[in-house]
XYZ file of C-alpha atoms in Angstrom:
233
model
C 37.211 13.256 24.787
C 33.555 13.371 25.873
C 33.266 9.877 27.311
C 32.234 10.977 30.824
C 29.591 13.347 29.423
C 28.198 10.668 27.123
C 28.042 8.113 29.950
C 26.078 10.576 32.070
C 23.611 11.116 29.220
C 23.204 7.364 28.767
C 22.500 6.979 32.481
C 19.816 9.693 32.336
C 18.252 8.054 29.278
C 18.240 4.643 30.975
C 16.520 6.051 34.068
C 13.906 7.770 31.919
C 13.284 4.569 29.975
C 12.815 2.680 33.237
C 10.122 5.124 34.417
C 8.312 4.892 31.099
C 8.403 1.098 31.143
C 6.849 1.049 34.618
C 3.977 3.211 33.385
C 3.490 1.080 30.267
C 3.446 -2.061 32.410
C 0.855 -0.576 34.773
C -1.352 0.430 31.829
C -0.999 -3.041 30.302
C -2.029 -4.718 33.560
C -5.100 -2.481 33.885
C -6.060 -3.201 30.266
C -5.634 -6.946 30.763
C -7.762 -6.785 33.933
C -10.518 -4.939 32.057
C -10.557 -7.358 29.116
C -10.384 -10.427 31.333
C -13.106 -9.062 33.627
C -15.441 -8.307 30.731
C -14.915 -11.781 29.305
C -15.672 -13.455 32.635
C -18.733 -11.233 33.005
C -20.017 -12.318 29.579
C -19.278 -15.956 30.301
C -21.266 -15.788 33.540
C -24.205 -14.279 31.703
C -24.065 -16.824 28.886
C -23.458 -19.891 31.054
C -26.219 -22.088 29.695
C -26.266 -25.194 27.530
C -28.070 -23.375 24.720
C -25.346 -20.755 24.493
C -22.381 -23.137 24.367
C -21.240 -21.868 20.945
C -21.313 -18.223 22.071
C -19.523 -19.232 25.249
C -16.794 -20.931 23.198
C -16.395 -17.968 20.832
C -16.131 -15.502 23.697
C -13.438 -17.629 25.298
C -11.546 -17.915 22.005
C -11.650 -14.168 21.369
C -10.629 -13.515 24.961
C -7.616 -15.799 24.680
C -6.510 -14.011 21.519
C -6.903 -10.565 23.091
C -4.984 -11.576 26.195
C -2.168 -13.031 24.104
C -2.041 -9.788 22.106
C -1.975 -7.647 25.234
C 0.787 -9.725 26.814
C 2.777 -9.364 23.588
C 2.380 -5.590 23.686
C 3.361 -5.505 27.352
C 6.540 -7.429 26.575
C 7.546 -4.924 23.881
C 8.928 -2.667 26.656
C 6.945 0.432 25.716
C 7.253 -0.127 21.971
C 3.967 -0.699 20.198
C 4.243 -2.186 16.676
C 3.394 0.715 14.373
C 4.469 -0.769 11.042
C 2.454 1.561 8.791
C 3.152 5.273 8.471
C -0.487 5.918 7.502
C -1.733 3.940 10.519
C 0.655 5.845 12.784
C -0.615 9.154 11.377
C -4.222 8.075 12.024
C -3.424 7.148 15.627
C -1.626 10.455 16.153
C -4.921 12.295 15.543
C -6.573 10.610 18.540
C -6.680 12.358 21.933
C -4.042 11.238 24.458
C -2.803 8.577 21.994
C -1.571 11.339 19.702
C 0.306 12.972 22.569
C 2.024 9.672 23.379
C 3.042 9.074 19.755
C 4.313 12.628 19.260
C 6.265 12.652 22.522
C 7.840 9.288 21.765
C 8.750 10.444 18.255
C 10.405 13.605 19.581
C 12.347 11.587 22.155
C 13.743 9.543 19.274
C 14.592 12.745 17.400
C 16.362 14.173 20.448
C 18.851 11.293 20.211
C 20.634 13.577 17.739
C 22.195 15.181 20.817
C 24.509 12.186 21.241
C 26.345 12.333 17.856
C 26.271 16.145 17.845
C 27.844 16.161 21.315
C 30.605 13.903 19.985
C 31.504 16.473 17.308
C 29.675 15.101 14.252
C 28.117 17.520 11.790
C 24.305 17.872 11.601
C 24.312 16.042 8.258
C 26.325 13.090 9.612
C 24.206 13.012 12.782
C 20.930 12.917 10.846
C 22.284 10.183 8.542
C 23.261 8.120 11.608
C 19.857 8.582 13.260
C 18.015 7.878 10.002
C 19.673 4.477 9.654
C 18.679 3.373 13.166
C 15.316 5.054 13.744
C 12.232 2.840 14.115
C 9.584 5.576 13.825
C 8.383 5.487 10.201
C 6.913 8.978 10.227
C 10.064 10.487 11.694
C 12.175 8.442 9.314
C 10.336 9.972 6.346
C 10.901 13.462 7.776
C 14.624 12.803 8.266
C 14.924 11.432 4.728
C 13.487 14.668 3.326
C 15.737 16.706 5.638
C 18.856 14.919 4.383
C 18.363 16.278 0.854
C 17.982 19.801 2.222
C 21.048 19.493 4.468
C 23.212 18.313 1.571
C 22.545 21.546 -0.346
C 23.630 23.643 2.641
C 20.416 24.417 4.513
C 20.285 24.464 8.305
C 18.748 21.662 10.340
C 15.786 23.790 11.486
C 15.094 24.909 7.904
C 15.348 21.338 6.632
C 12.779 20.149 9.185
C 10.382 23.070 8.736
C 6.798 21.791 8.919
C 7.909 18.319 10.017
C 8.382 18.996 13.752
C 6.257 20.749 16.390
C 6.662 24.540 16.516
C 8.276 24.509 19.952
C 10.921 22.005 18.864
C 11.743 24.037 15.728
C 12.138 27.211 17.764
C 14.547 25.481 20.134
C 16.524 24.132 17.163
C 16.848 27.641 15.700
C 18.004 28.986 19.045
C 20.575 26.203 19.346
C 21.912 26.894 15.843
C 22.179 30.630 16.534
C 23.975 30.182 19.868
C 26.098 27.196 18.859
C 24.755 24.771 21.493
C 22.448 22.641 19.389
C 23.092 19.465 21.409
C 22.068 21.201 24.651
C 18.828 22.371 23.033
C 18.123 18.828 21.915
C 18.581 17.685 25.493
C 16.016 20.291 26.569
C 13.641 18.952 23.899
C 14.208 15.457 25.283
C 13.425 16.578 28.841
C 10.289 18.444 27.757
C 8.801 15.595 25.746
C 9.794 13.068 28.390
C 7.572 14.971 30.821
C 4.841 15.167 28.162
C 4.984 11.404 27.647
C 4.862 10.672 31.377
C 1.890 13.004 31.786
C -0.023 11.329 28.950
C 0.737 7.854 30.318
C -0.355 8.868 33.820
C -3.619 10.149 32.310
C -4.147 6.721 30.757
C -3.332 5.154 34.091
C -5.855 7.319 35.967
C -8.561 6.398 33.441
C -7.918 2.660 33.234
C -7.341 1.819 36.909
C -10.838 2.857 38.138
C -12.417 1.097 35.151
C -10.535 -2.121 35.939
C -11.641 -1.950 39.588
C -15.259 -1.359 38.503
C -15.185 -4.281 36.055
C -13.648 -6.698 38.567
C -16.152 -5.568 41.210
C -19.020 -6.197 38.795
C -17.718 -9.709 38.122
C -17.484 -10.454 41.844
C -21.005 -9.080 42.423
C -22.490 -11.105 39.552
C -20.710 -14.260 40.697
C -21.992 -13.756 44.238
C -25.564 -13.228 42.996
C -25.431 -16.405 40.935
C -24.067 -18.389 43.880
C -26.820 -17.064 46.150
C -29.443 -17.881 43.503
C -28.120 -21.412 43.093
C -28.092 -21.861 46.868
C -31.659 -20.606 47.261
C -32.861 -22.906 44.450
C -31.253 -25.895 46.200
C -33.134 -25.241 49.439
C -36.441 -27.086 50.005
């Protein structure tokens, strides 16, 4: 009997995903512009017959990097983190760690959907565990399942596995009986955190891409003027 409520939540989630995908796409374009600009810059510097091998290798590496970046851009904001250890290492980096943590907590907040439909915390965690793609979060949910089966609360089962703020909101939701609403608040909070981190990336990469492209244009113009002056009598 909660179909209208669930449809509204799906609409909000779809709108949020759209905003995130736009930011990811903008970051991917800036990164591609930087890589492509640096490669063209190197090729212009190494454009001599004696450096043909270096020229070829730079072009080959550039093609590979561009193909990789286009692949990442087409993942629709999902970067392939296949190793839990690698994901943990990335989470220690500035800005990158904020993106990974926020994205992981957004996945965790999907518990609000089965809980809002009347499922128990144990059944909701089992459902999320089977469909989650985040390896680190999946390991945390697996450990929480054993604790939930012996009668512990969800916040107690996830102690030390979630950020402090998220655990406090879970405890409050369990005490007041509105756990799904608290999970929605967690989703809103970390959605804003993710957007802020992505906009920080965007503000860093866009000026760099403009600087790199400008340097390429300046170097190309200098070489054209030099070639023209050398051709004059």
